[in-house]
C-alpha cells in the first residue's frame, strides 16, 4: 500500500464528503432555525435522485445541470410543507414533530418504491470513466464536478445567511424568536423560507449524488441518519460545521471502506457519533448553549 | 362493569383458535407481538418520556441470544429468554448511562439509540457465530415431536403464547403505572426540574424505565426467533423495525395502559387487510401498506396527538 494510493482514497472521501456536507447543511439550517427535526431528510434526497434519474434518462440532462431546477422544485416543496403541514407543530413536543415527519418520510419513500420499484436506478454518465491525474492522485471527473458545485452552493448558502437582509432576519429568528417577532419579522414566512432553503440544499445534493450512487428507496434511512451524524459532529447551528462534518464522514467512510470492508464503513460513522456525543456534545464547531 | 368487559374479551380471545383458520391466527399473533413490543416502548416513552428509536436492538438481542444458546448448547429458550433479557438490559444500561450521564436528551438521545441499533446491525452482519448477513436458521422439529419447552409448535401454540405475553405485558404496565415507579416516571416526564427539586433521583428513575423497557422488548425477541425461525441482522436490527413497533402505542395513546393494545388491534389487521386487498386487485405495490400507515400517522398526530384510546375511553365512559 503506497502513500499515493492512500492519499487518493482521502481525496475521494473529501469529494464525496462535500456533497454529503451540502445535504447535511439543509438539515442543519432547518434544525438550527425552526428547531424541528426533519426526519424525512434522506427521503427528500432520494426523491431528488429519482428526479435526476428521470431528467437524465428521459431528456438526457446531466445531473449536475439538473441539480438547479430540482433544487428549485425542492425549495417550493419545502416552503409548502412548512407552511401547510409543519407550521402548527413548531414548539410542540419533540416526539410529536418527529412522528409527523416520520409519517411524511414513510409516505414519500413508499410512494417512490411504488412508482419506481425496488431496483436501483443507475445514471450512466458518458464521462463516468473520465479522470484527471494529478501526481499520484486520480480524480474522477464526475465526482470532482459534483464536489466543486456542492462546495460552491454551500458557500452560497453560508453567504446568504451572513450577508443578506433576509438571511440576517432568519438568524434573528433562530437566536431570539420573541425578539424577532417583536421587531416585526414575519416569522411564519421566514420559517417557510428556511424549510425551503433546507430542502433546496438536499435537492441539489441528492441530484448530484446520482454520480456517486444509484438511486434506490433503501438509501433514504441511511441518508437521514448520515445527515444527522454530520450535523451533530460538526456542531448544531454551525453551517461551516456541516461542511466540516461532511468531509470528516466522507474521509472516514472512504478510509474504512478501503482499509477494512466497504460494508463496515457506516460502523465508523456511528462510533464517531457516539464519541462526539459523549465527549463534545455541542459538536466540533458548535457553541455550548 | 370494567371487569365484566375484560372477562368477556378474555374468554373470547381464548376461544378464537376453535373457530379461526391459520391466516386469522397468524394476523392475531402479529397483533399480540405488537402489543408486547408497544407496551415495552410505552414504558420508556409513554411513562418516562425517553424517546427511543432503536428498540429493534433489544428485540434483536432477545432474539439472537436465546436462538444461539439453543442452537449451540441446546438450552431451552425458556431459560435462554433470561440470557437475552440480560443482554438487552446490558445494552440499554450502556446507552442509558451514556445518555443520562452526558446529558444527551430528546432528539440527541433518540439518535444515540438509533446509532447503537445500527452498530449492532453492522456487527452482527460480520459475526461468524450469528451466521452473519447470510442469516441464522432454526431447524424445525419433525411433526409430532415438537415440544413446548423448546418453543416449537403450531400456530395454536404460538397464539396462546403470544396472547399470554401480550396480556402479561399489559398487566405489568397496568401495575407499574399505579405503582411508585409509575408516579415517579410521570413526574420526571412532565417536569424534571420540579421532580428533582422534590428529591426524585432523575438518573435512577429514567434508568429504571429504560431497563424495564429493554427487558420487556427482549421477550418479544424470543417469539420473533422461535416463531419465524430465521434471523437476518439486516431485518432484525433495521430502523424500520424500530419505527414499526412504535406505531401502535402512538396511534393508540402514549402513556396509557390500553393505548398500545387499541393501536395494535386497529393497525395490524387494517394493514393486513389493505395488503390483501391490493393483492386481490392484482396490483403489485409493495409500499401501499406503509403509505397508509404513514398517512394514518400524520392524521392521528394532527387530529389526536394524545392517541385514540383517551378519546375512545371518554366516549365509552371508562377512563
Coordinates of C-alpha atoms in Angstrom, one line a residue:
Chain A
X1 CA 0.0 0.0 0.0
X2 CA 1.6 3.2 -1.1
X3 CA 1.1 6.6 0.4
X4 CA -0.2 7.8 -3.0
X5 CA -3.0 5.3 -3.0
X6 CA -4.0 6.3 0.5
X7 CA -3.9 10.0 -0.5
X8 CA -6.2 9.1 -3.4
X9 CA -8.7 7.5 -1.1
X10 CA -8.6 10.5 1.2
X11 CA -9.2 12.9 -1.7
X12 CA -12.1 10.8 -2.9
X13 CA -13.5 10.9 0.6
X14 CA -13.2 14.7 0.7
X15 CA -15.1 15.0 -2.6
X16 CA -17.9 12.7 -1.5
X17 CA -17.9 14.4 1.8
X18 CA -18.5 17.8 0.2
X19 CA -21.8 16.5 -1.3
X20 CA -22.8 14.9 2.0
X21 CA -22.0 18.3 3.6
X22 CA -24.4 20.1 1.4
X23 CA -27.1 17.5 2.2
X24 CA -26.4 17.9 5.9
X25 CA -26.4 21.7 5.6
X26 CA -30.1 21.5 4.7
X27 CA -30.8 19.6 7.9
X28 CA -28.7 21.9 10.0
X29 CA -30.5 25.0 8.6
X30 CA -33.9 23.6 9.4
X31 CA -33.0 22.2 12.7
X32 CA -31.0 25.2 13.7
X33 CA -33.7 27.8 12.9
X34 CA -37.1 26.1 13.2
X35 CA -35.9 23.6 15.9
X36 CA -37.8 20.9 14.0
X37 CA -36.1 17.6 13.2
X38 CA -36.6 16.9 9.5
X39 CA -36.8 13.2 9.8
X40 CA -37.7 12.9 6.1
X41 CA -34.4 14.5 5.0
X42 CA -32.9 11.4 3.4
X43 CA -36.2 10.7 1.7
X44 CA -36.1 14.1 0.0
X45 CA -32.5 13.3 -1.1
X46 CA -33.8 10.1 -2.7
X47 CA -36.7 12.0 -4.3
X48 CA -34.1 14.3 -5.9
X49 CA -32.0 11.4 -7.0
X50 CA -35.0 9.9 -8.8
X51 CA -35.8 13.4 -10.3
X52 CA -32.2 13.5 -11.6
X53 CA -32.6 10.0 -13.0
X54 CA -35.8 10.8 -14.8
X55 CA -34.2 14.0 -16.2
X56 CA -31.2 12.0 -17.4
X57 CA -32.9 9.0 -18.9
X58 CA -35.9 11.0 -20.4
X59 CA -34.2 14.1 -21.7
X60 CA -30.5 13.4 -21.3
X61 CA -29.9 16.2 -18.9
X62 CA -26.7 16.0 -17.0
X63 CA -27.4 15.5 -13.2
X64 CA -25.1 18.4 -12.3
X65 CA -27.2 20.7 -14.6
X66 CA -30.5 19.2 -13.4
X67 CA -29.5 19.9 -9.8
X68 CA -30.5 23.5 -10.2
X69 CA -34.1 23.1 -11.3
X70 CA -34.5 20.1 -8.9
X71 CA -33.2 22.3 -6.1
X72 CA -35.7 25.0 -7.0
X73 CA -38.5 22.4 -7.0
X74 CA -37.5 21.2 -3.6
X75 CA -37.5 24.8 -2.4
X76 CA -41.1 25.1 -3.3
X77 CA -41.9 21.7 -1.8
X78 CA -40.2 22.7 1.5
X79 CA -41.9 26.1 1.6
X80 CA -45.3 24.5 1.2
X81 CA -44.5 21.7 3.6
X82 CA -43.6 24.1 6.4
X83 CA -46.5 26.4 5.6
X84 CA -49.2 23.8 5.5
X85 CA -48.0 20.8 7.4
X86 CA -45.2 21.5 9.9
X87 CA -46.1 25.0 11.0
X88 CA -48.6 24.1 13.7
X89 CA -46.0 21.7 15.2
X90 CA -43.4 24.3 15.8
X91 CA -42.8 24.5 19.5
X92 CA -44.7 21.3 20.2
X93 CA -43.3 18.2 21.9
X94 CA -40.3 16.7 20.2
X95 CA -41.8 13.3 19.7
X96 CA -44.9 14.9 18.0
X97 CA -42.7 16.7 15.5
X98 CA -40.7 13.6 15.0
X99 CA -43.8 11.4 14.4
X100 CA -45.2 13.9 11.9
X101 CA -42.1 13.9 9.8
X102 CA -41.5 10.2 10.2
X103 CA -45.0 9.9 8.7
X104 CA -44.0 12.1 5.8
X105 CA -40.9 10.1 5.3
X106 CA -42.9 6.8 5.3
X107 CA -45.3 8.1 2.7
X108 CA -42.6 9.6 0.5
X109 CA -40.2 6.7 0.4
X110 CA -43.0 4.2 -0.2
X111 CA -44.6 6.3 -3.0
X112 CA -41.1 6.2 -4.6
X113 CA -41.0 2.5 -4.1
X114 CA -44.4 2.1 -5.7
X115 CA -43.5 4.4 -8.6
X116 CA -40.0 3.2 -9.4
X117 CA -39.9 -0.3 -7.9
X118 CA -37.2 -1.6 -5.6
X119 CA -34.4 -1.9 -8.2
X120 CA -31.6 0.5 -8.1
X121 CA -31.7 3.0 -11.0
X122 CA -28.2 3.9 -12.3
X123 CA -27.3 7.1 -14.2
X124 CA -24.6 6.1 -16.7
X125 CA -22.8 9.4 -17.5
X126 CA -20.9 9.5 -20.7
X127 CA -17.9 10.9 -18.8
X128 CA -18.2 8.5 -15.8
X129 CA -14.8 7.0 -16.5
X130 CA -13.0 10.2 -17.3
X131 CA -10.5 11.2 -14.7
X132 CA -7.7 13.7 -14.1
X133 CA -4.3 12.6 -12.9
X134 CA -2.5 15.0 -10.5
X135 CA 0.7 13.5 -9.3
X136 CA -0.1 10.2 -7.6
X137 CA -3.8 11.1 -7.2
X138 CA -6.5 10.2 -9.7
X139 CA -9.7 12.4 -9.6
X140 CA -13.0 11.2 -11.1
X141 CA -14.3 13.9 -13.3
X142 CA -18.0 13.3 -12.3
X143 CA -17.2 13.4 -8.6
X144 CA -14.9 16.4 -8.9
X145 CA -17.5 18.4 -10.6
X146 CA -20.2 17.4 -8.1
X147 CA -17.9 18.3 -5.2
X148 CA -17.0 21.7 -6.7
X149 CA -20.6 22.6 -7.3
X150 CA -21.6 21.3 -3.8
X151 CA -18.8 23.4 -2.3
X152 CA -19.9 26.5 -4.2
X153 CA -23.5 26.0 -3.2
X154 CA -22.6 25.5 0.5
X155 CA -20.6 28.8 0.3
X156 CA -23.5 30.5 -1.3
X157 CA -25.9 29.4 1.5
X158 CA -23.5 30.4 4.2
X159 CA -23.0 33.8 2.4
X160 CA -26.8 34.2 2.1
X161 CA -27.2 33.8 5.9
X162 CA -24.3 36.0 6.7
X163 CA -24.6 38.9 4.3
X164 CA -28.2 39.4 3.1
X165 CA -31.1 41.1 5.0
X166 CA -33.3 38.0 4.7
X167 CA -30.5 35.8 5.9
X168 CA -29.9 38.0 8.9
X169 CA -33.6 38.1 9.7
X170 CA -33.7 34.3 9.7
X171 CA -30.7 34.2 12.0
X172 CA -32.6 36.6 14.3
X173 CA -35.5 34.1 14.4
X174 CA -33.0 31.4 15.4
X175 CA -31.3 33.5 18.1
X176 CA -34.4 35.1 19.7
X177 CA -37.8 34.2 18.4
X178 CA -39.7 36.5 20.6
X179 CA -37.4 39.4 19.8
X180 CA -37.7 38.7 16.1
X181 CA -41.5 38.8 16.4
X182 CA -41.4 42.0 18.5
X183 CA -39.4 43.9 15.9
X184 CA -41.9 42.9 13.3
X185 CA -40.4 40.0 11.4
X186 CA -42.9 37.7 9.7
X187 CA -41.7 34.6 11.5
X188 CA -44.1 32.2 9.7
X189 CA -42.9 33.4 6.3
X190 CA -39.2 33.2 7.3
X191 CA -39.7 29.7 8.7
X192 CA -41.2 28.6 5.4
X193 CA -38.4 30.2 3.6
X194 CA -35.9 28.4 5.9
X195 CA -37.5 25.0 5.3
X196 CA -37.5 25.7 1.6
X197 CA -33.7 26.6 1.7
X198 CA -33.1 23.4 3.7
X199 CA -34.8 21.3 1.1
X200 CA -33.2 23.2 -1.8
X201 CA -29.8 22.1 -0.3
X202 CA -30.8 18.5 0.0
X203 CA -32.4 18.6 -3.5
X204 CA -29.2 19.8 -5.1
X205 CA -27.1 17.3 -3.1
X206 CA -29.5 14.5 -4.0
X207 CA -29.4 15.2 -7.7
X208 CA -25.6 15.2 -7.6
X209 CA -25.5 12.0 -5.5
X210 CA -26.5 10.0 -8.6
X211 CA -23.0 10.5 -9.9
X212 CA -21.8 8.6 -6.8
X213 CA -24.6 6.1 -6.1
X214 CA -27.5 4.5 -7.9
X215 CA -31.0 5.8 -7.0
X216 CA -32.9 3.4 -4.7
X217 CA -35.5 3.9 -2.0
X218 CA -33.5 1.8 0.5
X219 CA -30.9 4.6 0.7
X220 CA -33.3 7.0 2.4
X221 CA -32.9 6.0 6.1
X222 CA -29.2 5.9 5.7
X223 CA -29.1 9.4 4.3
X224 CA -31.2 10.8 7.1
X225 CA -29.0 9.2 9.7
X226 CA -25.9 10.3 7.9
X227 CA -27.2 13.9 7.8
X228 CA -27.8 13.8 11.5
X229 CA -24.5 12.4 12.3
X230 CA -22.8 15.1 10.2
X231 CA -24.7 17.9 11.8
X232 CA -24.1 16.7 15.3
X233 CA -20.4 16.0 14.7
X234 CA -19.9 19.4 13.0
X235 CA -22.0 21.2 15.6
X236 CA -25.7 22.1 15.6
X237 CA -26.4 25.6 14.3
X238 CA -22.9 25.9 12.8
X239 CA -23.2 26.0 9.0
X240 CA -19.5 25.6 8.5
X241 CA -19.7 22.6 10.9
X242 CA -22.0 20.8 8.4
X243 CA -19.3 21.2 5.8
X244 CA -16.5 20.0 8.1
X245 CA -18.7 17.1 9.4
X246 CA -19.5 16.1 5.9
X247 CA -15.8 16.0 4.8
X248 CA -14.9 14.1 8.0
X249 CA -17.6 11.5 7.5
X250 CA -16.7 11.2 3.8
X251 CA -13.0 10.6 4.5
X252 CA -13.8 8.3 7.4
X253 CA -16.0 6.1 5.3
X254 CA -13.7 6.1 2.3
X255 CA -10.8 5.0 4.6
X256 CA -12.8 2.4 6.4
X257 CA -14.1 1.0 3.1
X258 CA -10.5 0.9 1.7
X259 CA -8.6 -0.4 4.7
X260 CA -11.3 -2.7 6.0
X261 CA -14.6 -3.7 4.4
X262 CA -17.0 -1.4 2.5
X263 CA -19.9 -2.9 4.3
X264 CA -18.5 -1.9 7.6
X265 CA -18.0 1.8 6.8
X266 CA -21.2 3.0 8.5
X267 CA -19.9 1.5 11.7
X268 CA -17.2 4.1 11.9
X269 CA -19.6 7.0 11.4
X270 CA -21.7 5.7 14.3
X271 CA -18.8 5.2 16.5
X272 CA -17.6 8.7 15.7
X273 CA -21.0 10.0 16.6
X274 CA -21.1 8.2 19.9
X275 CA -17.7 9.6 20.7
X276 CA -18.7 13.1 19.8
X277 CA -21.9 12.9 21.7
X278 CA -20.1 11.7 24.8
X279 CA -17.0 14.0 24.7
X280 CA -18.2 17.1 22.9
X281 CA -22.0 17.1 22.6
X282 CA -22.1 20.6 21.1
X283 CA -20.1 19.3 18.1
X284 CA -16.7 20.3 16.8
X285 CA -17.6 23.8 15.7
X286 CA -20.7 24.3 17.9
X287 CA -21.0 26.6 20.9
X288 CA -22.2 25.4 24.3
X289 CA -25.8 26.5 24.6
Chain B
X1 CA -68.5 -3.2 34.5
X2 CA -64.9 -2.9 33.5
X3 CA -64.1 -6.4 34.9
X4 CA -67.0 -7.9 33.1
X5 CA -65.9 -6.4 29.8
X6 CA -62.3 -7.7 30.4
X7 CA -63.6 -11.2 31.3
X8 CA -65.8 -11.4 28.1
X9 CA -62.8 -10.2 26.0
X10 CA -60.5 -12.7 27.6
X11 CA -62.9 -15.6 27.2
X12 CA -63.5 -14.6 23.6
X13 CA -59.8 -14.5 22.8
X14 CA -59.2 -17.9 24.5
X15 CA -61.9 -19.4 22.3
X16 CA -60.6 -17.9 19.0
X17 CA -58.5 -20.9 17.9
X18 CA -61.6 -23.1 17.9
X19 CA -63.1 -21.1 15.0
X20 CA -60.2 -19.2 13.3
X21 CA -58.1 -20.5 10.5
X22 CA -54.4 -20.4 10.0
X23 CA -54.4 -17.0 8.4
X24 CA -56.5 -15.3 11.1
X25 CA -54.4 -16.8 13.8
X26 CA -51.2 -15.5 12.1
X27 CA -52.7 -12.0 12.0
X28 CA -53.6 -12.2 15.7
X29 CA -50.2 -13.5 16.6
X30 CA -48.8 -10.4 14.9
X31 CA -51.2 -8.2 16.8
X32 CA -50.0 -9.7 20.1
X33 CA -46.4 -9.2 19.2
X34 CA -47.0 -5.6 18.5
X35 CA -48.9 -5.2 21.8
X36 CA -45.9 -6.7 23.6
X37 CA -43.3 -4.5 21.9
X38 CA -45.6 -1.5 22.0
X39 CA -46.0 -1.9 25.8
X40 CA -42.2 -2.1 26.2
X41 CA -41.8 1.1 24.3
X42 CA -44.7 2.7 26.1
X43 CA -42.9 2.2 29.4
X44 CA -39.9 4.2 28.2
X45 CA -41.5 6.9 26.1
X46 CA -45.1 7.0 27.3
X47 CA -44.4 6.9 31.0
X48 CA -40.8 8.1 31.4
X49 CA -40.6 10.4 28.3
X50 CA -37.4 9.0 26.9
X51 CA -37.6 8.8 23.1
X52 CA -36.0 5.6 21.8
X53 CA -35.9 4.9 18.1
X54 CA -33.7 1.9 18.5
X55 CA -35.9 -0.7 20.2
X56 CA -35.1 -3.1 17.4
X57 CA -31.8 -3.5 19.3
X58 CA -33.4 -5.0 22.4
X59 CA -35.8 -7.2 20.4
X60 CA -32.9 -8.3 18.3
X61 CA -30.7 -9.3 21.2
X62 CA -33.7 -11.0 22.8
X63 CA -34.0 -13.0 19.6
X64 CA -30.3 -13.8 18.8
X65 CA -29.1 -14.8 22.3
X66 CA -31.7 -17.5 23.1
X67 CA -31.6 -18.7 19.5
X68 CA -27.8 -19.1 19.7
X69 CA -28.0 -20.8 23.1
X70 CA -30.5 -23.2 21.7
X71 CA -28.6 -23.9 18.5
X72 CA -25.2 -24.4 20.0
X73 CA -25.8 -25.6 23.5
X74 CA -29.3 -27.0 23.4
X75 CA -30.5 -24.6 26.1
X76 CA -34.3 -24.3 26.2
X77 CA -35.5 -20.8 25.1
X78 CA -37.5 -20.7 28.4
X79 CA -34.1 -20.3 30.1
X80 CA -32.5 -18.6 27.2
X81 CA -35.0 -15.8 27.4
X82 CA -33.4 -14.6 30.6
X83 CA -30.0 -14.5 28.9
X84 CA -31.5 -12.5 26.1
X85 CA -33.1 -10.2 28.7
X86 CA -29.7 -9.7 30.4
X87 CA -28.0 -8.9 27.1
X88 CA -30.7 -6.4 26.2
X89 CA -30.6 -4.8 29.7
X90 CA -26.8 -4.5 29.5
X91 CA -27.1 -2.7 26.1
X92 CA -29.8 -0.5 27.4
X93 CA -27.7 0.2 30.5
X94 CA -24.8 1.4 28.4
X95 CA -27.0 3.5 26.2
X96 CA -28.9 4.9 29.2
X97 CA -25.7 5.6 31.1
X98 CA -24.2 7.4 28.1
X99 CA -27.3 9.4 27.5
X100 CA -28.1 10.3 31.1
X101 CA -24.5 10.9 32.3
X102 CA -23.6 13.2 29.4
X103 CA -26.9 15.0 29.3
X104 CA -27.8 13.7 25.9
X105 CA -31.5 14.4 25.7
X106 CA -34.5 14.4 23.3
X107 CA -33.6 14.1 19.7
X108 CA -29.9 13.5 20.5
X109 CA -30.8 10.7 22.8
X110 CA -33.1 9.2 20.1
X111 CA -30.2 9.4 17.7
X112 CA -27.9 7.6 20.2
X113 CA -30.4 4.7 20.4
X114 CA -30.5 4.5 16.6
X115 CA -26.7 4.6 16.5
X116 CA -26.4 1.6 18.8
X117 CA -29.0 -0.4 16.8
X118 CA -27.1 0.3 13.6
X119 CA -23.8 -0.6 15.2
X120 CA -25.4 -3.9 16.3
X121 CA -26.7 -4.5 12.7
X122 CA -23.3 -4.0 11.1
X123 CA -21.5 -6.0 13.8
X124 CA -24.0 -8.9 13.6
X125 CA -23.6 -8.8 9.8
X126 CA -19.9 -9.6 10.2
X127 CA -20.0 -12.1 13.2
X128 CA -19.4 -15.7 12.1
X129 CA -21.2 -17.2 15.1
X130 CA -24.5 -15.4 14.3
X131 CA -24.4 -16.6 10.7
X132 CA -23.5 -13.1 9.6
X133 CA -25.5 -11.4 6.8
X134 CA -26.5 -14.8 5.5
X135 CA -28.8 -15.3 8.4
X136 CA -29.4 -17.7 11.3
X137 CA -31.8 -20.5 10.8
X138 CA -33.5 -22.6 13.5
X139 CA -34.3 -26.1 12.3
X140 CA -37.9 -27.2 12.7
X141 CA -38.5 -30.4 14.8
X142 CA -40.4 -33.1 12.8
X143 CA -44.1 -33.1 13.3
X144 CA -45.3 -34.8 16.5
X145 CA -42.0 -34.4 18.3
X146 CA -42.4 -30.6 18.8
X147 CA -42.2 -29.7 22.4
X148 CA -43.4 -26.6 24.1
X149 CA -40.3 -26.2 26.3
X150 CA -38.3 -25.8 23.1
X151 CA -40.9 -23.2 21.9
X152 CA -41.7 -25.4 19.0
X153 CA -45.3 -25.8 17.9
X154 CA -48.0 -24.9 15.5
X155 CA -50.0 -21.7 15.2
X156 CA -52.3 -22.5 18.0
X157 CA -49.4 -22.9 20.4
X158 CA -47.9 -19.5 19.4
X159 CA -51.4 -18.0 19.5
X160 CA -51.7 -18.8 23.2
X161 CA -48.1 -18.0 23.9
X162 CA -48.2 -14.5 22.4
X163 CA -51.7 -13.9 23.8
X164 CA -50.3 -14.7 27.3
X165 CA -47.2 -12.5 26.8
X166 CA -49.3 -9.6 25.4
X167 CA -51.8 -9.8 28.3
X168 CA -48.9 -10.2 30.8
X169 CA -47.1 -7.1 29.4
X170 CA -50.3 -5.1 29.6
X171 CA -50.8 -6.3 33.2
X172 CA -47.2 -5.4 34.1
X173 CA -47.7 -1.9 32.6
X174 CA -51.1 -1.5 34.4
X175 CA -49.4 -2.4 37.7
X176 CA -46.3 -0.2 37.0
X177 CA -48.5 2.7 36.2
X178 CA -50.1 2.6 39.6
X179 CA -47.0 1.7 41.5
X180 CA -44.4 4.1 42.9
X181 CA -42.5 3.7 39.7
X182 CA -45.3 5.0 37.5
X183 CA -45.7 8.1 39.6
X184 CA -42.0 8.8 39.6
X185 CA -41.7 8.3 35.9
X186 CA -44.6 10.6 35.1
X187 CA -43.3 13.2 37.4
X188 CA -39.9 13.0 35.7
X189 CA -41.5 13.1 32.3
X190 CA -43.8 16.1 32.9
X191 CA -41.5 18.3 34.9
X192 CA -38.0 17.0 35.5
X193 CA -36.9 20.2 37.4
X194 CA -39.8 20.1 39.8
X195 CA -39.3 16.3 40.3
X196 CA -35.7 16.8 41.1
X197 CA -36.5 19.6 43.5
X198 CA -38.8 17.2 45.3
X199 CA -35.9 14.8 45.7
X200 CA -36.5 12.4 42.9
X201 CA -33.3 10.9 41.6
X202 CA -33.7 11.6 37.8
X203 CA -30.9 9.3 36.8
X204 CA -32.3 6.4 38.7
X205 CA -36.0 6.9 37.6
X206 CA -35.1 7.2 34.0
X207 CA -32.6 4.3 34.1
X208 CA -35.2 2.0 35.7
X209 CA -37.7 2.8 32.9
X210 CA -35.0 2.2 30.2
X211 CA -34.1 -1.2 31.8
X212 CA -37.7 -2.4 32.3
X213 CA -38.5 -1.4 28.7
X214 CA -35.5 -3.2 27.2
X215 CA -36.3 -6.3 29.3
X216 CA -39.9 -6.4 28.0
X217 CA -38.8 -5.8 24.4
X218 CA -36.3 -8.7 24.6
X219 CA -39.1 -11.1 25.5
X220 CA -40.7 -10.2 22.2
X221 CA -37.4 -11.2 20.6
X222 CA -37.8 -14.8 21.7
X223 CA -41.1 -15.0 19.8
X224 CA -39.6 -13.4 16.7
X225 CA -36.8 -16.0 16.8
X226 CA -38.7 -19.2 17.5
X227 CA -41.9 -18.3 15.6
X228 CA -40.3 -17.3 12.3
X229 CA -37.2 -19.5 12.9
X230 CA -34.9 -17.3 10.8
X231 CA -33.0 -14.2 11.7
X232 CA -31.2 -11.7 9.5
X233 CA -29.3 -8.7 11.0
X234 CA -30.4 -6.5 8.1
X235 CA -34.1 -7.2 9.1
X236 CA -34.0 -7.7 12.8
X237 CA -32.0 -4.6 13.7
X238 CA -33.3 -2.4 10.8
X239 CA -34.5 1.0 11.7
X240 CA -37.8 0.3 10.1
X241 CA -38.4 -2.3 12.8
X242 CA -37.8 0.3 15.5
X243 CA -40.3 2.6 13.8
X244 CA -42.8 -0.1 13.1
X245 CA -43.1 -1.1 16.8
X246 CA -43.8 2.5 18.0
X247 CA -46.8 3.0 15.7
X248 CA -49.3 1.1 17.9
X249 CA -48.6 3.0 21.2
X250 CA -48.6 6.3 19.4
X251 CA -51.8 5.8 17.5
X252 CA -53.5 4.1 20.5
X253 CA -52.3 6.6 23.0
X254 CA -48.9 7.1 24.7
X255 CA -48.7 6.7 28.4
X256 CA -51.9 4.8 28.7
X257 CA -52.3 1.2 29.6
X258 CA -54.7 0.4 26.8
X259 CA -53.2 2.6 24.1
X260 CA -50.7 0.0 22.7
X261 CA -53.5 -2.6 22.8
X262 CA -56.0 -0.5 20.9
X263 CA -53.4 0.7 18.5
X264 CA -52.1 -2.8 17.6
X265 CA -55.7 -4.2 17.4
X266 CA -56.7 -1.5 14.9
X267 CA -53.5 -1.1 12.9
X268 CA -52.2 -4.6 12.2
X269 CA -55.5 -6.1 10.9
X270 CA -56.1 -2.9 8.9
X271 CA -52.7 -3.1 7.3
X272 CA -53.1 -6.8 6.6
X273 CA -56.5 -6.2 5.1
X274 CA -55.1 -3.4 2.9
X275 CA -52.2 -5.6 1.7
X276 CA -54.7 -8.4 0.9
X277 CA -57.0 -6.0 -0.9
X278 CA -54.2 -4.7 -3.1
X279 CA -53.1 -8.2 -3.9
X280 CA -56.7 -9.1 -4.7
X281 CA -56.9 -6.2 -7.2
X282 CA -53.9 -7.6 -8.9
X283 CA -51.7 -4.6 -8.2
X284 CA -48.0 -5.2 -7.5
X285 CA -47.5 -2.4 -5.0
X286 CA -45.3 -3.4 -2.0
X287 CA -45.4 0.1 -0.5
X288 CA -49.2 0.5 -0.2
X289 CA -49.4 -0.6 3.5
X290 CA -46.6 1.7 4.6
X291 CA -48.1 4.6 2.7
X292 CA -51.4 4.0 4.5
X293 CA -49.6 3.8 7.9
X294 CA -47.7 7.0 7.1
X295 CA -50.9 8.9 6.3
X296 CA -52.6 7.5 9.4
X297 CA -49.6 8.6 11.5
X298 CA -49.8 12.1 10.1
X299 CA -53.6 12.2 10.6
X300 CA -53.5 11.0 14.2
X301 CA -50.8 13.4 15.2
X302 CA -52.7 16.2 13.6
X303 CA -56.1 15.4 15.0
X304 CA -55.5 13.5 18.2
X305 CA -51.9 13.8 19.3
X306 CA -52.6 12.0 22.5
X307 CA -53.9 9.0 20.6
X308 CA -57.2 7.2 20.0
X309 CA -57.7 5.5 23.4
X310 CA -58.0 8.6 25.6
X311 CA -60.7 9.9 23.3
X312 CA -62.4 6.5 22.9
X313 CA -62.3 5.9 26.7
X314 CA -64.1 9.2 27.3
X315 CA -66.7 8.2 24.8
X316 CA -67.2 4.8 26.4
X317 CA -67.1 6.3 29.8
X318 CA -64.3 4.1 31.1
X319 CA -61.5 6.5 31.7

